[in-house]
PDB file of C-alpha atoms in Angstrom:
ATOM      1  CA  UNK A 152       0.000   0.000   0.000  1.00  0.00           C
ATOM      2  CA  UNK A 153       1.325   3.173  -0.921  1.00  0.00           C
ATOM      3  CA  UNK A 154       2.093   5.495   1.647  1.00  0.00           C
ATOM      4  CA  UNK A 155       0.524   9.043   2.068  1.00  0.00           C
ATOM      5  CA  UNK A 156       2.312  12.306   0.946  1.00  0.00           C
ATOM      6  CA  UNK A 157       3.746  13.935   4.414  1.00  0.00           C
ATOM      7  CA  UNK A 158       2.565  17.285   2.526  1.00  0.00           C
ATOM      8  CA  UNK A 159      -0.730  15.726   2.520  1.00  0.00           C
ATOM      9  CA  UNK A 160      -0.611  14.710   6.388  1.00  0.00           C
ATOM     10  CA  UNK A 161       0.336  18.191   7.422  1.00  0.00           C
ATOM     11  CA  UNK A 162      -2.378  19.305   5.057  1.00  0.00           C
ATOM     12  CA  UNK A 163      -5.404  17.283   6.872  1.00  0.00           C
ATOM     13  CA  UNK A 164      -3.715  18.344  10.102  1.00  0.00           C
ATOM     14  CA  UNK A 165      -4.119  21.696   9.980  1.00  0.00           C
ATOM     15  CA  UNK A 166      -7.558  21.487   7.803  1.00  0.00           C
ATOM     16  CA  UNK A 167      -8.413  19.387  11.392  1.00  0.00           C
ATOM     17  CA  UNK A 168      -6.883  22.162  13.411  1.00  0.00           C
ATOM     18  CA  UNK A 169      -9.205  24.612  10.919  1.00  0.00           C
ATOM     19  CA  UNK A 170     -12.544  23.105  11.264  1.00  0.00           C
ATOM     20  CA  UNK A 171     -12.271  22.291  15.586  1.00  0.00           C
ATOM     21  CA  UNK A 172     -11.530  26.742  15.675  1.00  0.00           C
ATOM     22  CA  UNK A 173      -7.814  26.709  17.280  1.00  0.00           C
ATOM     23  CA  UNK A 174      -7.556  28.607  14.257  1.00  0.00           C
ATOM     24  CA  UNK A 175     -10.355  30.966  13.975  1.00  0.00           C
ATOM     25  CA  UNK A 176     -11.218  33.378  10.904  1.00  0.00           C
ATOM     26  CA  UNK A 177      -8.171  35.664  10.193  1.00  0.00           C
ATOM     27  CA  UNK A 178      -6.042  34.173  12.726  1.00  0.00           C
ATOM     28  CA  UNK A 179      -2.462  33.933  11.580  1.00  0.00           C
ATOM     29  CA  UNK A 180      -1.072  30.072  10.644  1.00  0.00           C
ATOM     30  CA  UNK A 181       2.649  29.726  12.491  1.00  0.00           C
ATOM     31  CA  UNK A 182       5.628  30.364  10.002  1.00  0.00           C
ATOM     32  CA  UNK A 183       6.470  27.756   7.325  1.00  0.00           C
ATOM     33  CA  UNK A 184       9.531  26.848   9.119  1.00  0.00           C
ATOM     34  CA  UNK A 185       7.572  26.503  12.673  1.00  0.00           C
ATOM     35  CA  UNK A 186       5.683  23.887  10.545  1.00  0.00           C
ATOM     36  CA  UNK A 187       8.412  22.052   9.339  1.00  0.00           C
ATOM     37  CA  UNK A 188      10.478  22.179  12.538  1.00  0.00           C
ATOM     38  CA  UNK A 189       7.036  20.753  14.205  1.00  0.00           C
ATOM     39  CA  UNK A 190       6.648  18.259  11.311  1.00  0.00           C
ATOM     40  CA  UNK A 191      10.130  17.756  10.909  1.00  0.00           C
ATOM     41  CA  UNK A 192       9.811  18.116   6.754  1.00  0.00           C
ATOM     42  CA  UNK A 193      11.321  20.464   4.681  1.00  0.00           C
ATOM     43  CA  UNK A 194       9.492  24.061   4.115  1.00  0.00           C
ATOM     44  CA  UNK A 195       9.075  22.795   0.355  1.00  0.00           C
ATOM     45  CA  UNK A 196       6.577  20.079   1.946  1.00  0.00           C
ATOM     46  CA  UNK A 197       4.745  22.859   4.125  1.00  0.00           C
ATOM     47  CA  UNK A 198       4.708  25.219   0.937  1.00  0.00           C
ATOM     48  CA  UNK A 199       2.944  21.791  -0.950  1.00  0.00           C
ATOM     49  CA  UNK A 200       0.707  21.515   1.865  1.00  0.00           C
ATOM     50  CA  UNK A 201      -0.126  24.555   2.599  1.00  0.00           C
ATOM     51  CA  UNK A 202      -0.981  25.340  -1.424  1.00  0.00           C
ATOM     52  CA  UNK A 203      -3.857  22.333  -0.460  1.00  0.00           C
ATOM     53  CA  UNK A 204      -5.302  24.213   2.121  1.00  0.00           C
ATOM     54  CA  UNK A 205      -5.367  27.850  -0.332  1.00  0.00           C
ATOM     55  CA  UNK A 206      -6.038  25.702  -3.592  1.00  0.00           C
ATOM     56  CA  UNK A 207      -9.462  24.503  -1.075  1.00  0.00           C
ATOM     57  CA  UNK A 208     -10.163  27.979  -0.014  1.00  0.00           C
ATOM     58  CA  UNK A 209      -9.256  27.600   3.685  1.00  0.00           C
ATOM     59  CA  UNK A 210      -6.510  30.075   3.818  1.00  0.00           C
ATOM     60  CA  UNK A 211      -4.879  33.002   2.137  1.00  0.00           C
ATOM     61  CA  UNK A 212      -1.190  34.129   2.057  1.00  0.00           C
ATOM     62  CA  UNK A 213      -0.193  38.118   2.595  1.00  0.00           C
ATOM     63  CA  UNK A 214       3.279  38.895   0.528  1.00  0.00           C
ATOM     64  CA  UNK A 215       5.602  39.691   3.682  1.00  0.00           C
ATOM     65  CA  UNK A 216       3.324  38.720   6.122  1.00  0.00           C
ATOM     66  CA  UNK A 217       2.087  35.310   6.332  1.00  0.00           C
ATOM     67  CA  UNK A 218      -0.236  32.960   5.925  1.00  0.00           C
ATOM     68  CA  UNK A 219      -4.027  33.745   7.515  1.00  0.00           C
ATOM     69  CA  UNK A 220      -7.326  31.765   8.041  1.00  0.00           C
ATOM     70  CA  UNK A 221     -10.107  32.777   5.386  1.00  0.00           C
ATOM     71  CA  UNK A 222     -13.682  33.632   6.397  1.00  0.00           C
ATOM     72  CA  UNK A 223     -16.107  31.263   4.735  1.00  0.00           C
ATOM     73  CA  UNK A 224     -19.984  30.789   4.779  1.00  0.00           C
ATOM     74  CA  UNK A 225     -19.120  27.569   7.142  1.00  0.00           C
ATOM     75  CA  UNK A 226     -17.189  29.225   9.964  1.00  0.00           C
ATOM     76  CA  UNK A 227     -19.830  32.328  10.186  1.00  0.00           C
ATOM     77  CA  UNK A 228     -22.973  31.067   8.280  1.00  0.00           C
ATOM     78  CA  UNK A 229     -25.217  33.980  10.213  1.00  0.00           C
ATOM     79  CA  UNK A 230     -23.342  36.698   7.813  1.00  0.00           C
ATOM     80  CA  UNK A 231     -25.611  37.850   4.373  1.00  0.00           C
ATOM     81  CA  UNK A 232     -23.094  36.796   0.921  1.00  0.00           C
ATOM     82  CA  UNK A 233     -22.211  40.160   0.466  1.00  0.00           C
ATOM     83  CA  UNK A 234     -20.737  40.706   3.928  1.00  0.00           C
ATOM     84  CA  UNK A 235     -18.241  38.014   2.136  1.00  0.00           C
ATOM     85  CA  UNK A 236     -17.613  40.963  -0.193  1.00  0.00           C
ATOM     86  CA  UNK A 237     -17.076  43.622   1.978  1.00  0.00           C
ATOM     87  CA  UNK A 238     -13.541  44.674   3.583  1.00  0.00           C
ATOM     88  CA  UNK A 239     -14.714  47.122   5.570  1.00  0.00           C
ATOM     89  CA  UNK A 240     -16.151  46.021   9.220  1.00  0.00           C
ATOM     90  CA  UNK A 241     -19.302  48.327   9.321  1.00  0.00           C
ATOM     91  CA  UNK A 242     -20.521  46.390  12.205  1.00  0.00           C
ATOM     92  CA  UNK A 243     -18.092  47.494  14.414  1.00  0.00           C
ATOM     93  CA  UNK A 244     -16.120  50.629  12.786  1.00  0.00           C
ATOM     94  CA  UNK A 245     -17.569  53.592  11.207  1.00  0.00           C
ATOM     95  CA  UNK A 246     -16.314  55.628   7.427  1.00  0.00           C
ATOM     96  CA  UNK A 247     -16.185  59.562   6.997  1.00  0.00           C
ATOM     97  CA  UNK A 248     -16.978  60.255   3.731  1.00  0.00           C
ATOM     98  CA  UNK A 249     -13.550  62.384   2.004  1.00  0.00           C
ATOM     99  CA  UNK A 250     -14.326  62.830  -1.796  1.00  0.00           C
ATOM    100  CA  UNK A 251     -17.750  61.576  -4.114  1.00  0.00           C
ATOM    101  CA  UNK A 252     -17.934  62.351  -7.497  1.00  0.00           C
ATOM    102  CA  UNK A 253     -18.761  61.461 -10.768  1.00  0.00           C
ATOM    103  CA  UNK A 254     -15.721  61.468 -13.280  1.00  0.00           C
ATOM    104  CA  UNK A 255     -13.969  60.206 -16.363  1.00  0.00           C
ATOM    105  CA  UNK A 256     -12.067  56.884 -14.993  1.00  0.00           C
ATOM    106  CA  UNK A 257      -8.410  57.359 -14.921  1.00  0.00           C
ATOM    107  CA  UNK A 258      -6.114  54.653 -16.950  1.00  0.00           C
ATOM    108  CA  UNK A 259      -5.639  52.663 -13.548  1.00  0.00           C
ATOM    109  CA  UNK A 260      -9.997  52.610 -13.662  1.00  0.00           C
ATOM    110  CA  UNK A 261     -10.276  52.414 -17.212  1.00  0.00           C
ATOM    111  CA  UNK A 262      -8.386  48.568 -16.598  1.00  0.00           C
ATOM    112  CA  UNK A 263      -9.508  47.721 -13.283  1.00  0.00           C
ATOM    113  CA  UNK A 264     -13.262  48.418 -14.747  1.00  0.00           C
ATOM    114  CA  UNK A 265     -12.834  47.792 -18.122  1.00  0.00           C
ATOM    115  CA  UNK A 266     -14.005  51.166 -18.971  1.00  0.00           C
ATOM    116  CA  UNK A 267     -13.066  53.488 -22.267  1.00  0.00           C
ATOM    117  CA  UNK A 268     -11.876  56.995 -21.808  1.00  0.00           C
ATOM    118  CA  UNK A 269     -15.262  57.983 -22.741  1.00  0.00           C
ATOM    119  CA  UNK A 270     -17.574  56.218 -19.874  1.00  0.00           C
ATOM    120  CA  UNK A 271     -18.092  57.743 -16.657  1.00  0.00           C
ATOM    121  CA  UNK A 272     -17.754  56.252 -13.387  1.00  0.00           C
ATOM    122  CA  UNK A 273     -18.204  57.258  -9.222  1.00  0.00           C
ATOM    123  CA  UNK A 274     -15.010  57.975  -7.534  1.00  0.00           C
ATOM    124  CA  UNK A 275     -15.449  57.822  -4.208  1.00  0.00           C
ATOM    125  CA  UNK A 276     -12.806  58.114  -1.390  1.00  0.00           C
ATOM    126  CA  UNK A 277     -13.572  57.165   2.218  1.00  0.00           C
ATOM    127  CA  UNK A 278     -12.306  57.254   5.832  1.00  0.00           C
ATOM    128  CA  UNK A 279     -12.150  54.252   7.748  1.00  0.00           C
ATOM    129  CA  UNK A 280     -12.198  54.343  11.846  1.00  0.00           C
ATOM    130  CA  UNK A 281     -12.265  52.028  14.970  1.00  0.00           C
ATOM    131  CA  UNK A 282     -13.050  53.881  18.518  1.00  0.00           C
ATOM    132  CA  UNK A 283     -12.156  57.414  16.661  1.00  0.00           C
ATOM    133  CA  UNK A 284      -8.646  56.107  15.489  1.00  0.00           C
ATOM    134  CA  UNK A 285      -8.495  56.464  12.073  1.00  0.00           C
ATOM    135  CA  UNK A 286      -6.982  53.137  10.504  1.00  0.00           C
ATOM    136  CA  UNK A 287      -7.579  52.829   6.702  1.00  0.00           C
ATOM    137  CA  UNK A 288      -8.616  54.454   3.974  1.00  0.00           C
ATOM    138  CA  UNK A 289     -11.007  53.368   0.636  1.00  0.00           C
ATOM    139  CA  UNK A 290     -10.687  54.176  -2.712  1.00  0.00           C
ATOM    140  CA  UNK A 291     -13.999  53.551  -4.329  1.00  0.00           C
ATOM    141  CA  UNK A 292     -15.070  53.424  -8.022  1.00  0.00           C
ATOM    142  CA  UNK A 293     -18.215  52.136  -9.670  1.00  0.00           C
ATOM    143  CA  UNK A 294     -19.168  52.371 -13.078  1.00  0.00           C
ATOM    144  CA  UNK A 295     -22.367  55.103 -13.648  1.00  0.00           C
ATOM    145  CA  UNK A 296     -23.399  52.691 -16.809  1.00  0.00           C
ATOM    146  CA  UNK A 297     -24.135  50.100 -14.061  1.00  0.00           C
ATOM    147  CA  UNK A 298     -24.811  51.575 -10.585  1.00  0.00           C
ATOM    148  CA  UNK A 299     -27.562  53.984 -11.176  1.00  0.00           C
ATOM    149  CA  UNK A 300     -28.308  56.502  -8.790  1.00  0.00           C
ATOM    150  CA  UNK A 301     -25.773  56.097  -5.795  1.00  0.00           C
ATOM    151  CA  UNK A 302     -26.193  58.561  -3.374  1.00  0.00           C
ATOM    152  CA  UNK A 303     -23.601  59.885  -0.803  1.00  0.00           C
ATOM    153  CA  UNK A 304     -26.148  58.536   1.892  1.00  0.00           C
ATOM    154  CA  UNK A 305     -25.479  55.440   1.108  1.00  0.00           C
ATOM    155  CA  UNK A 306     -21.821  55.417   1.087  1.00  0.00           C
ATOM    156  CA  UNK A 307     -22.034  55.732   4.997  1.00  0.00           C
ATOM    157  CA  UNK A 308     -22.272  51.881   5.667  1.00  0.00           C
ATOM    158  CA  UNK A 309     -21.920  48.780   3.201  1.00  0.00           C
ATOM    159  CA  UNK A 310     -23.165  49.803  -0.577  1.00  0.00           C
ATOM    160  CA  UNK A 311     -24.387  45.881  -1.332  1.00  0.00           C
ATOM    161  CA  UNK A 312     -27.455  45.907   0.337  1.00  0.00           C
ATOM    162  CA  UNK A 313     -28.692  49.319  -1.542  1.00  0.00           C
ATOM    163  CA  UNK A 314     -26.758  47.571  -5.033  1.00  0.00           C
ATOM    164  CA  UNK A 315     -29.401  44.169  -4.312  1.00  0.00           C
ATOM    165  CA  UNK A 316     -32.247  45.703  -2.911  1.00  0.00           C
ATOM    166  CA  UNK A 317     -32.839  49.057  -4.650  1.00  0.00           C
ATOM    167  CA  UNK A 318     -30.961  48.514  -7.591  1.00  0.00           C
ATOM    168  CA  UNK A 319     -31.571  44.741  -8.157  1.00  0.00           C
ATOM    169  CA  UNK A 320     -28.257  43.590  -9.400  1.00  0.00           C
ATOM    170  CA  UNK A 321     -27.246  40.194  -9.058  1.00  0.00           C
ATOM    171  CA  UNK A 322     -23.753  39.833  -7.021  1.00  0.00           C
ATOM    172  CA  UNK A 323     -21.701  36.797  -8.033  1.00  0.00           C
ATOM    173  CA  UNK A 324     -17.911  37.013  -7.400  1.00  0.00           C
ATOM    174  CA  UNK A 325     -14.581  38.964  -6.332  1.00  0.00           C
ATOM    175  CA  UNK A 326     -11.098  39.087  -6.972  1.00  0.00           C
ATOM    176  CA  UNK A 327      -9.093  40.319  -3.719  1.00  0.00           C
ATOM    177  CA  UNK A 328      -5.576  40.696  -3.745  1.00  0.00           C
ATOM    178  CA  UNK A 329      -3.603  41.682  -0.636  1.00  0.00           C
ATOM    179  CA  UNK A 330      -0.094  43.561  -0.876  1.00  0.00           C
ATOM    180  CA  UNK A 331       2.191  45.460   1.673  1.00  0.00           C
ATOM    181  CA  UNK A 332       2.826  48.861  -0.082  1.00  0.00           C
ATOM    182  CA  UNK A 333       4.473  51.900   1.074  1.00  0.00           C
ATOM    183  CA  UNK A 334       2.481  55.268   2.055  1.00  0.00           C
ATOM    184  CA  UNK A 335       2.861  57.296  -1.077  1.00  0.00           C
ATOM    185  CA  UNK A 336       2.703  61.279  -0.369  1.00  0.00           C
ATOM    186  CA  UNK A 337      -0.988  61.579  -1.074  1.00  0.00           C
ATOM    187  CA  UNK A 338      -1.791  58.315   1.183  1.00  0.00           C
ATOM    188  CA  UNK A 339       0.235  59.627   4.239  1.00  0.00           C
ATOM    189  CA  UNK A 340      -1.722  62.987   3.722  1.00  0.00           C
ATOM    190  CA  UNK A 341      -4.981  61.244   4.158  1.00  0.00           C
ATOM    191  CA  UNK A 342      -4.222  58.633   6.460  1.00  0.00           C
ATOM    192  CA  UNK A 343      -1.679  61.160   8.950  1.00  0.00           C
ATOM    193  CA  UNK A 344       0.959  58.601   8.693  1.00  0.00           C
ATOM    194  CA  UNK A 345       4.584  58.829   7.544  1.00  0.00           C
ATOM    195  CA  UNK A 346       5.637  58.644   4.423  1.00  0.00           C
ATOM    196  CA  UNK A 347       6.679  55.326   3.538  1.00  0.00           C
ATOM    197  CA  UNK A 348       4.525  53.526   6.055  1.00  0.00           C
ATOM    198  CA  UNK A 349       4.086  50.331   5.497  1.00  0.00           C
ATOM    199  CA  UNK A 350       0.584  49.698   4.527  1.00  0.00           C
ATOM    200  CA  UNK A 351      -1.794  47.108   4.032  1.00  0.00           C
ATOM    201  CA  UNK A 352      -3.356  47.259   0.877  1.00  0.00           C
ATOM    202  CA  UNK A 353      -6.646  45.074  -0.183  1.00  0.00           C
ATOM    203  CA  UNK A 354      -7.397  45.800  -3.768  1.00  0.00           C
ATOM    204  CA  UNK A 355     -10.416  43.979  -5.077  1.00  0.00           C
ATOM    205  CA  UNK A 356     -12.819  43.640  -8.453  1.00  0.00           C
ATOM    206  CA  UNK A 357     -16.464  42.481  -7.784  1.00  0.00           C
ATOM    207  CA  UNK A 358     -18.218  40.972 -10.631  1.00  0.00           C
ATOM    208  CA  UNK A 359     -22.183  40.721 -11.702  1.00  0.00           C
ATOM    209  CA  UNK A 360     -23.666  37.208 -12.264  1.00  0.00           C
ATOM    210  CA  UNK A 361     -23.170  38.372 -15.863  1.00  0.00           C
ATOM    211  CA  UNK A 362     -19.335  38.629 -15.468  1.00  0.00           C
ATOM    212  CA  UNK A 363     -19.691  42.824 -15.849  1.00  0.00           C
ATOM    213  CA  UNK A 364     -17.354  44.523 -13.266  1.00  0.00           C
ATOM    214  CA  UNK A 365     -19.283  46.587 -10.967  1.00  0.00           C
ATOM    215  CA  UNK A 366     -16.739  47.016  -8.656  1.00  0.00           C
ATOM    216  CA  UNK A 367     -13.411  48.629  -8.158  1.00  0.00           C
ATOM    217  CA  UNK A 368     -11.574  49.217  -4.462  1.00  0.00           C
ATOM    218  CA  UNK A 369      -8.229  49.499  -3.162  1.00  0.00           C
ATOM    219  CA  UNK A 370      -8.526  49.825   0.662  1.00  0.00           C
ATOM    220  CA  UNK A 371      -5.247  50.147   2.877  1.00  0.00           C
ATOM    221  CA  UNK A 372      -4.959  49.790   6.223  1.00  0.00           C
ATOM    222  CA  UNK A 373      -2.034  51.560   8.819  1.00  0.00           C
ATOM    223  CA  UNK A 374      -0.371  48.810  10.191  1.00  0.00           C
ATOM    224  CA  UNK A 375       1.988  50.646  12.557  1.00  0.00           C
ATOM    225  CA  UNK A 376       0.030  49.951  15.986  1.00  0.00           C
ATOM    226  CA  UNK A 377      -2.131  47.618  14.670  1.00  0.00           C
ATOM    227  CA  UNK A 378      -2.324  43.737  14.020  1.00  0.00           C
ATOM    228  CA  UNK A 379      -2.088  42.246  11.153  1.00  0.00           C
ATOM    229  CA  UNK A 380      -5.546  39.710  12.851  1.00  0.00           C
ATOM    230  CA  UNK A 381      -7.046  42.939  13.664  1.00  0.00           C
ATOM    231  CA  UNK A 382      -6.723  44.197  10.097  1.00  0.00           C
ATOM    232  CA  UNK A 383      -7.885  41.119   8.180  1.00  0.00           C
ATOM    233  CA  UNK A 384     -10.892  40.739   9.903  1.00  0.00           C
ATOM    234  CA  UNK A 385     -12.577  43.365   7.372  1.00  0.00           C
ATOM    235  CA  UNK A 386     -12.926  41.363   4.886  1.00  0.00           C
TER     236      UNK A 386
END
């Protein structure tokens, strides 16, 4: 009988460890060499194992920072499906609305909503606080073609429930992509940070059942006197 993979050993393991909560939503997994150390394998045969756990959409892996538990309809089944979309906490923090307008996209929005030069679009920038400490901000932009009549009222909490309710559009998917960046000159002006802060960026494209981008955000989040846990538990 042919014996099992040791990536696919450390694999169950920790899907085990997953599903019985010692690692809860957005917790942090321990380093890959932890693992291996623990395992005694090589931090190839984590790497393979842990690529099981992302490739079945029980984790997610930060650039720089490590490897995190991902929120799924299973491990908080109370939660709406567009709370799955949204980075933003609203149940616990609160957003300060900077800038809302309507605009010709930008080349950066022209690709990340496959827009011409011609279409129009919401820009929308917003402040992001926990107990009055400002933490993160949101750039915002949604195509005018396809979200009709957005108000600034409703950019005060989560936009889904106005986007399926009042405008009936039919959410299917995301694309999220987490990166450390540095605080450019305009970022560290809005967020009162230093230049060159390291920042947590979540940049993410939300799609319509019929594959049409509605969606465009990049949201960062200060991570100087925060956690990393604390942060990920936005999305």
């Amino acid at each position: 009988m042919r014996e099992t993979p040791k990536y696919v050993l450390i694999a169950n393991k920790l899907r085990q460890e997953i599903a019985e909560g010692n690692y809860a939503p957005g917790d942090q997994l321990p380093q890959e060499m932890a693992i291996a150390n623990n395992f005694n394998v090589s931090r190839i045969t984590v790497r393979n194992a842990l690529q099981q756990l992302e490739n079945d959409g029980l984790i997610y892996r930060i650039q720089g920072a490590g490897t995190f538990v991902k929120e799924t309809e299973s491990n908080n089944p109370g939660q709406q499906d567009y709370d799955n979309f949204e980075v933003i906490d609203f149940a616990r923090d609160q957003v300060k609305l900077l800038d809302f307008r309507v605009a010709k996209p930008t080349k950066d929005l022209q690709d990340g909503l496959k827009l011409t030069k011609f279409d129009l679009c919401y820009q929308i920038k917003r402040a992001i606080y926990y107990h009055d400490h400002l933490i993160g901000l949101q750039k915002l932009a949604l195509p005018v073609k396809v979200v009709q009549g957005l108000g600034m009222n409703v950019l005060q909490q989560s936009i889904y429930p106005f986007l399926e309710n009042d405008l009936d559009l039919n959410i299917s998917s995301a694309e999220r992509e987490y990166t450390i960046v540095d605080a450019n000159e305009e970022l560290a002006k809005d967020l009162s940070c230093p230049a060159d802060e390291k920042l947590l960026m979540v940049e993410q494209k939300s799609y319509l059942t019929s594959q049409q981008i509605f969606e465009y955000a990049q949201t960062y989040f200060k991570t100087a006197g925060f956690s990393i846990k604390r942060i990920l538990r936005y999305k």
